[in-house]
Short mmCIF file of N, CA, C and O in Angstrom, two decimals:
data_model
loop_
_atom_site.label_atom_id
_atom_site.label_comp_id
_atom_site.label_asym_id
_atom_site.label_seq_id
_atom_site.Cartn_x
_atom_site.Cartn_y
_atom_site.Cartn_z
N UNK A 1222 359.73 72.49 250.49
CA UNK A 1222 358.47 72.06 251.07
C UNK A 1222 358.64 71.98 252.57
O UNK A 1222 359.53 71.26 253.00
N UNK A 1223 357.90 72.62 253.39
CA UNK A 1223 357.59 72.68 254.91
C UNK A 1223 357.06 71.23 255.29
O UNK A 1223 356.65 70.30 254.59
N UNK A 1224 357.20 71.34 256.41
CA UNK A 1224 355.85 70.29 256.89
C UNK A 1224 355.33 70.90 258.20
O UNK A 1224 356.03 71.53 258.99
N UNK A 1225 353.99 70.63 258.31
CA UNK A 1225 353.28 71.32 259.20
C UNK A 1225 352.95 70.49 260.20
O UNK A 1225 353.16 69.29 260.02
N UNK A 1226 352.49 70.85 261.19
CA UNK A 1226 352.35 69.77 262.67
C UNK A 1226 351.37 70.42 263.14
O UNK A 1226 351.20 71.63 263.33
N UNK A 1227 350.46 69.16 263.38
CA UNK A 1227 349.04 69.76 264.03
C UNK A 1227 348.54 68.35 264.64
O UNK A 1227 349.30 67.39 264.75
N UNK A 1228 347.13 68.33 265.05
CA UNK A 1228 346.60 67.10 265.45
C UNK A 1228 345.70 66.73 265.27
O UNK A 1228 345.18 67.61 264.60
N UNK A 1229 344.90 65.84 265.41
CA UNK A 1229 343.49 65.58 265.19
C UNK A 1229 341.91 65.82 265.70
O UNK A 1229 341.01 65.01 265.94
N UNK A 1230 341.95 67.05 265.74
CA UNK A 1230 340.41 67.35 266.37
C UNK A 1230 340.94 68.33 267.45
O UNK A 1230 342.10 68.25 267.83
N UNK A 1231 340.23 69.09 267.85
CA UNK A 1231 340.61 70.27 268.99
C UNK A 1231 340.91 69.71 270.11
O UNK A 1231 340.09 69.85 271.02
N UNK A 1232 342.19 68.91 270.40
CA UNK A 1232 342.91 68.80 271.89
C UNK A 1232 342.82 69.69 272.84
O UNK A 1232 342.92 69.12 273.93
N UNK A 1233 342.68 70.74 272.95
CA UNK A 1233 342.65 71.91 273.78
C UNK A 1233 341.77 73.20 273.38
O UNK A 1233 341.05 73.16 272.38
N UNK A 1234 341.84 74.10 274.02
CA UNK A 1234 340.53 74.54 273.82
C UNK A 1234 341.22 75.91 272.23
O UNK A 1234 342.24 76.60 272.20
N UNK A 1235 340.26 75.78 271.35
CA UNK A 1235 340.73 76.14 270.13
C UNK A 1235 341.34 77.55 270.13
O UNK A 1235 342.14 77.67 269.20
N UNK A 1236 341.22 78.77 270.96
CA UNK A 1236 342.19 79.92 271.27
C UNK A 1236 343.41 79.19 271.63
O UNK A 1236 344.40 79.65 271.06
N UNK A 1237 343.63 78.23 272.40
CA UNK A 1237 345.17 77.52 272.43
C UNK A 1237 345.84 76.58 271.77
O UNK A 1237 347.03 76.28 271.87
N UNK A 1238 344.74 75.99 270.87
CA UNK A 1238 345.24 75.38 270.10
C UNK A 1238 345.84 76.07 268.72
O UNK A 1238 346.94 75.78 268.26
N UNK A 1239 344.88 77.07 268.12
CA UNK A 1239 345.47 78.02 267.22
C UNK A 1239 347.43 78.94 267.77
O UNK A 1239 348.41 79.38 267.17
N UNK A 1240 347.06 78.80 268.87
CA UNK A 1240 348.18 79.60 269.45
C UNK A 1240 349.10 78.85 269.33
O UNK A 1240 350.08 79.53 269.02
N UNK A 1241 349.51 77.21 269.44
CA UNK A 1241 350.33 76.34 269.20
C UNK A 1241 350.78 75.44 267.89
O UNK A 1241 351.95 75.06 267.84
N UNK A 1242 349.90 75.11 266.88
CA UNK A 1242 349.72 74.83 265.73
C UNK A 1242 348.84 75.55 264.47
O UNK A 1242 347.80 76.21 264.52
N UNK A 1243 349.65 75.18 263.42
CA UNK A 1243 349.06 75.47 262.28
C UNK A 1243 348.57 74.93 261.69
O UNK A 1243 348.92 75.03 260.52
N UNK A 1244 347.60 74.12 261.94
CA UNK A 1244 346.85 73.11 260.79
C UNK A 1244 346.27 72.56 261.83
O UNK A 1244 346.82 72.77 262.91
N UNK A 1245 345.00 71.70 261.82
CA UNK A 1245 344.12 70.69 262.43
C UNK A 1245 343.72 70.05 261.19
O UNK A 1245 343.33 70.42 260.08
N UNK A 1246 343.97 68.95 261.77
CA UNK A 1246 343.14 67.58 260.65
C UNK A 1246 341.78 67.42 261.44
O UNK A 1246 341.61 67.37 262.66
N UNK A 1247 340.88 67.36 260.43
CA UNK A 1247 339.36 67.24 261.24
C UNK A 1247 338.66 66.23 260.43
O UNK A 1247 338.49 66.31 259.21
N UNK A 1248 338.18 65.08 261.35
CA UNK A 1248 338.16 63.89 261.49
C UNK A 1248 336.63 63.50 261.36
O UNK A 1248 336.24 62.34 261.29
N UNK A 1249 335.67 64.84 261.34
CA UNK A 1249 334.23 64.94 261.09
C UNK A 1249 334.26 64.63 259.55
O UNK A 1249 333.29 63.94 259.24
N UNK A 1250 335.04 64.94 258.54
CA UNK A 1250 334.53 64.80 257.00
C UNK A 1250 334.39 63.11 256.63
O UNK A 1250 333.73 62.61 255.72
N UNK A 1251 335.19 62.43 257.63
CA UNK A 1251 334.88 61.15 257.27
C UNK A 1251 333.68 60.78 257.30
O UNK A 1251 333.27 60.04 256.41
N UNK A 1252 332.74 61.27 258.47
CA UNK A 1252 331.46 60.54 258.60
C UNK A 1252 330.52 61.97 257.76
O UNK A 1252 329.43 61.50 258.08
N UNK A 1253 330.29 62.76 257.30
CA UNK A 1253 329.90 63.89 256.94
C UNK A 1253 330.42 64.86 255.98
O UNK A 1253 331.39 65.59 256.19
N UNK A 1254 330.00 64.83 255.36
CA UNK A 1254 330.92 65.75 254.38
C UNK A 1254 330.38 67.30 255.37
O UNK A 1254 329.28 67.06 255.87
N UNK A 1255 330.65 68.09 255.57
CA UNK A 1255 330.10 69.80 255.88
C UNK A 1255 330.03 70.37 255.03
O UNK A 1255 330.75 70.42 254.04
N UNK A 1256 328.68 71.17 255.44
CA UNK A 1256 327.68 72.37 254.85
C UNK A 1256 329.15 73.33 254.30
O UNK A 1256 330.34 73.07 254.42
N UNK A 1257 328.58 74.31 253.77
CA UNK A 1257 329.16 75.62 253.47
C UNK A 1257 329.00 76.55 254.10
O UNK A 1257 329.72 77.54 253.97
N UNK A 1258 328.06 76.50 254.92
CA UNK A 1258 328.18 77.55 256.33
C UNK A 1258 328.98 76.65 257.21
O UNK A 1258 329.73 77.33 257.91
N UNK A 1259 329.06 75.77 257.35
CA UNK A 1259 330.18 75.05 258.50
C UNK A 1259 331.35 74.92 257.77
O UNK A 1259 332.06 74.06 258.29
N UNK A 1260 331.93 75.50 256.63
CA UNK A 1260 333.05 75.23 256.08
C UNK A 1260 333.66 77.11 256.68
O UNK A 1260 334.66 77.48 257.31
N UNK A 1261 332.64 77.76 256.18
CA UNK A 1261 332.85 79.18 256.49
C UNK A 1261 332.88 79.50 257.90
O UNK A 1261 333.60 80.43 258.25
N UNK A 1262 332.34 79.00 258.60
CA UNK A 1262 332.33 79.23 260.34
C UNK A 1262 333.62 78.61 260.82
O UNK A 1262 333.87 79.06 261.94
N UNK A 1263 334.41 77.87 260.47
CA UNK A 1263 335.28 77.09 260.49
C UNK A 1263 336.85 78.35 260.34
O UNK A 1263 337.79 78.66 261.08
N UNK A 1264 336.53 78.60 259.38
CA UNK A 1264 337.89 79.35 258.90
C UNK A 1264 337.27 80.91 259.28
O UNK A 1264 338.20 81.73 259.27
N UNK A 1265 336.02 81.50 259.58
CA UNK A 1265 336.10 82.47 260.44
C UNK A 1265 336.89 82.30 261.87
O UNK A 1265 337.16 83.32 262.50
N UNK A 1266 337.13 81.46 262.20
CA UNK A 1266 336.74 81.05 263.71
C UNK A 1266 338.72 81.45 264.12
O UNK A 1266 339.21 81.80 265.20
N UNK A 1267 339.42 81.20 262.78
CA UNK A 1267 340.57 81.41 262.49
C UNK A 1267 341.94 81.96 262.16
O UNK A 1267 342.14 82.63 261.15
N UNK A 1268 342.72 81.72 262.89
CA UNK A 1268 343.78 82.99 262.13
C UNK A 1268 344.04 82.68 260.65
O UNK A 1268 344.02 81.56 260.14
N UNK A 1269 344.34 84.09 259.90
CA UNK A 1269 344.58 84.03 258.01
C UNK A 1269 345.95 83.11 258.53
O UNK A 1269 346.68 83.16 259.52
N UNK A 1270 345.90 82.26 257.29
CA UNK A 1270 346.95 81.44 257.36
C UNK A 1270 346.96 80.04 258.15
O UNK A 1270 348.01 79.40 258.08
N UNK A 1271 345.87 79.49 258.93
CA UNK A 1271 345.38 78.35 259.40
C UNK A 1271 344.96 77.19 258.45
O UNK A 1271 344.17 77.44 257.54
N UNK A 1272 345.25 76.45 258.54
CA UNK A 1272 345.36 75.44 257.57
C UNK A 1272 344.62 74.12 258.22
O UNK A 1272 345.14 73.46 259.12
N UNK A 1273 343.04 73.76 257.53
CA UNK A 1273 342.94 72.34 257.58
C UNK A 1273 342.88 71.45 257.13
O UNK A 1273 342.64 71.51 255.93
N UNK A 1274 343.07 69.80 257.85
CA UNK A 1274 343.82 69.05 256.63
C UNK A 1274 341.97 68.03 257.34
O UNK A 1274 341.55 67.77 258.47
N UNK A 1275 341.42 67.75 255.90
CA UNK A 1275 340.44 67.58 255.82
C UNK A 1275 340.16 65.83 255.33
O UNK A 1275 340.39 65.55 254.15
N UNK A 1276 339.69 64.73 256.25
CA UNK A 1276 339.34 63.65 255.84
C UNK A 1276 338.70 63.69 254.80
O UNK A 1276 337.75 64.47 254.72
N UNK A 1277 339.01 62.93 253.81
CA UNK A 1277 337.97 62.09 252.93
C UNK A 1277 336.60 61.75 253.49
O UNK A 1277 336.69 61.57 254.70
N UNK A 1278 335.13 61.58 252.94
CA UNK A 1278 334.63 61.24 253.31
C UNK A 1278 334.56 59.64 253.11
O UNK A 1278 334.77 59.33 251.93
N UNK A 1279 334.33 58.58 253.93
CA UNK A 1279 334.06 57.36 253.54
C UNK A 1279 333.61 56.97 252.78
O UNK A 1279 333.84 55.80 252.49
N UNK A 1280 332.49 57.92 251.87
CA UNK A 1280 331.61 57.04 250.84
C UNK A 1280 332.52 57.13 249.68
O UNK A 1280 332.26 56.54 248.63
N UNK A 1281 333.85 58.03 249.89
CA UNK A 1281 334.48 57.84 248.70
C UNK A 1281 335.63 56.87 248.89
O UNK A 1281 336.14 56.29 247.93
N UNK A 1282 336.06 56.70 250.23
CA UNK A 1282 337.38 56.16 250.81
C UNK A 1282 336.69 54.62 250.65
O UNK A 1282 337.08 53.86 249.76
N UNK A 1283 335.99 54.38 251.26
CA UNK A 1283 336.04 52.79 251.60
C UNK A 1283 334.63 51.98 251.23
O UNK A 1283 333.57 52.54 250.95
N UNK A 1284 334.87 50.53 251.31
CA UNK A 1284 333.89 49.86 250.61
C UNK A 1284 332.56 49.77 250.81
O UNK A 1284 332.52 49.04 251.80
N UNK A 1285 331.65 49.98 250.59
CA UNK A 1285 329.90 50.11 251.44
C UNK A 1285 329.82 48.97 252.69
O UNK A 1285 329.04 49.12 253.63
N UNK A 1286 330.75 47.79 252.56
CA UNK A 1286 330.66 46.96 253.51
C UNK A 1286 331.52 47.27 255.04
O UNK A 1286 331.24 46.68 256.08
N UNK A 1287 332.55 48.25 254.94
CA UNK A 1287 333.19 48.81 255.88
C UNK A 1287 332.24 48.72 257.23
O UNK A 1287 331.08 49.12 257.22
N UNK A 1288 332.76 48.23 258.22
CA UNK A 1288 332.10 48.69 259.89
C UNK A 1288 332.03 50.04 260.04
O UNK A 1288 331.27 50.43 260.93
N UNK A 1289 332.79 51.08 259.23
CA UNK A 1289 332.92 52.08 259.75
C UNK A 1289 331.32 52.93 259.39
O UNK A 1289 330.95 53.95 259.97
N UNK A 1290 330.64 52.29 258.44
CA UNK A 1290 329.63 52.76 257.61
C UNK A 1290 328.40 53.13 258.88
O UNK A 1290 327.50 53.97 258.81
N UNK A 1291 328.74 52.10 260.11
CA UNK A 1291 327.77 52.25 261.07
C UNK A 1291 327.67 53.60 261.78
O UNK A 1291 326.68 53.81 262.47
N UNK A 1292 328.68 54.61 261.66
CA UNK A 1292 329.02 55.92 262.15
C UNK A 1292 328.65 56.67 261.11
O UNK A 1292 329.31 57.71 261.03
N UNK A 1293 327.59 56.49 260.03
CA UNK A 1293 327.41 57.77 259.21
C UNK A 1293 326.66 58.76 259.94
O UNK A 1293 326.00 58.41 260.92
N UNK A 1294 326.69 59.92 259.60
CA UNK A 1294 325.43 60.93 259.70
C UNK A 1294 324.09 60.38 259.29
O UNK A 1294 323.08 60.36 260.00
N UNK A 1295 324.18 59.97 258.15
CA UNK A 1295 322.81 59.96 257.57
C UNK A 1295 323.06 58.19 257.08
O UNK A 1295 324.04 58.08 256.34
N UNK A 1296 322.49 57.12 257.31
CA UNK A 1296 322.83 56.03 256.88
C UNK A 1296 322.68 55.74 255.24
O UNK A 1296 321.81 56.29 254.56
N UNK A 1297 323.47 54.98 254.79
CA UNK A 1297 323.12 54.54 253.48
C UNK A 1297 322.76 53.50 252.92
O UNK A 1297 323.21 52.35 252.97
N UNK A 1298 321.66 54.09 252.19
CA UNK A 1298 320.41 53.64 251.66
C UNK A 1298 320.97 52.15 250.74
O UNK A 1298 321.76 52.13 249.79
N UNK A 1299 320.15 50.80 251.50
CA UNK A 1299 320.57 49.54 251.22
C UNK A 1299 320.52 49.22 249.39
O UNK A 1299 320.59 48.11 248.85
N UNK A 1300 320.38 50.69 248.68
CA UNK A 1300 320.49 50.65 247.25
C UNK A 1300 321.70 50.96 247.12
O UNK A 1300 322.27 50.44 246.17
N UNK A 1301 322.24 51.59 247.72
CA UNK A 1301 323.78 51.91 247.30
C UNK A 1301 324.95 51.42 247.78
O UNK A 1301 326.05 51.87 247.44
N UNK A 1302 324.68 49.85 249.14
CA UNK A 1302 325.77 49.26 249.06
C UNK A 1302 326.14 48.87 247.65
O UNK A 1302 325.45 49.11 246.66
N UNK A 1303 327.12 48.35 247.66
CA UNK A 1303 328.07 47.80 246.44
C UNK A 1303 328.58 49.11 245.69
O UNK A 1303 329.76 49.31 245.43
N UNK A 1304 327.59 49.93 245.37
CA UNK A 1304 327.95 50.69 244.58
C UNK A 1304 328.86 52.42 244.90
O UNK A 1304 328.94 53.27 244.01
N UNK A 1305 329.28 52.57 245.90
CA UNK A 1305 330.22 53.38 246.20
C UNK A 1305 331.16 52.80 247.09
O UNK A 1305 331.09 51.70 247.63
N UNK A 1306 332.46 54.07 247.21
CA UNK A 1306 333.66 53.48 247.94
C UNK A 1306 334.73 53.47 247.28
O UNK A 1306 334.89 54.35 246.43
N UNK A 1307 335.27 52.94 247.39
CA UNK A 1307 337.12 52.03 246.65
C UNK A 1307 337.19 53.24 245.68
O UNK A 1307 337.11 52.87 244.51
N UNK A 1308 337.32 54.51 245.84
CA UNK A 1308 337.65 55.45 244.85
C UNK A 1308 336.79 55.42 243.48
O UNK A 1308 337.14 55.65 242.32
N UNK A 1309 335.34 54.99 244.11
CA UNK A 1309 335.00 54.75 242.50
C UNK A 1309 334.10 55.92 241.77
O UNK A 1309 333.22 56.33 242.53
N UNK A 1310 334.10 56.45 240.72
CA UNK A 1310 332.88 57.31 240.34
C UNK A 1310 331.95 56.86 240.16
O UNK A 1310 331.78 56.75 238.95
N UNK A 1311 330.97 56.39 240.87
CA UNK A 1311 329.42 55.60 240.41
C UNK A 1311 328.59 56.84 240.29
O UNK A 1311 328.67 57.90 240.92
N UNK A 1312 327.40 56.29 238.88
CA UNK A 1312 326.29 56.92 239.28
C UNK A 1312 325.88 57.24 240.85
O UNK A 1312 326.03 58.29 241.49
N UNK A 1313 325.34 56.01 241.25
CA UNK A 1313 325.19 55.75 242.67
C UNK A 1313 325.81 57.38 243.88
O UNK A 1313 325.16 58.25 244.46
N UNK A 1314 327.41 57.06 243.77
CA UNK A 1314 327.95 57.59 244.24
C UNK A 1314 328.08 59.17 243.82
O UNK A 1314 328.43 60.01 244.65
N UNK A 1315 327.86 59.41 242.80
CA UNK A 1315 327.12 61.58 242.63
C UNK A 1315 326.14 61.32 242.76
O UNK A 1315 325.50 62.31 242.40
N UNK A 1316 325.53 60.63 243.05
CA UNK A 1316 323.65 60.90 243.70
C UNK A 1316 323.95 61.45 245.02
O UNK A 1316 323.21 62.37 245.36
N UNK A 1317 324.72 61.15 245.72
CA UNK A 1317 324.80 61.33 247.23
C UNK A 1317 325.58 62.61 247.34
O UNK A 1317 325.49 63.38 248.29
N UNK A 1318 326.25 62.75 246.44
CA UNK A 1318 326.71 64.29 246.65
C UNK A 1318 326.18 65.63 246.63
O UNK A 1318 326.93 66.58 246.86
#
């Protein structure tokens, strides 16, 4: 098993960053999950063999009460505190998917 070294979000401008690392962790899926044209524009944008290491989104990572909840894309709807987060499968929580 390798380990790969990269960083978090485009430090430099992404022709030099591809040129120096293999992987970017991208730090947008936490607050957003991305489209499928932004998943595909993403790895066009790329050399074959680029690798990203992709946040969780929060509504699955952490508790509806989290501070971090204040940074969503789209806020969530005061029906579905309690009910997503902490790794859980809620109804609730595939509604939003």
């Amino acid at each position: 098993m390798g380990v790969h070294v990269g960083l978090c979000g485009w430090t430099v401008s992404q022709a030099s960053y591809v040129r120096r690392f293999p992987v970017l962790e991208v730090q947008h899926t936490f607050y957003e999950p991305p489209s499928d044209a932004v998943l595909r524009r993403w790895r066009a944008q790329v050399p074959a063999g680029f690798e990203f290491t992709i946040k969780a989104w929060q509504v699955v990572t952490h508790e509806s009460g989290s501070r971090t909840y204040r940074r969503l894309k789209q806020p969530l709807p005061d029906s579905a505190r309690g009910q997503v987060g902490a790794f859980r499968t809620t109804p609730r929580f595939l509604a939003l998917l």
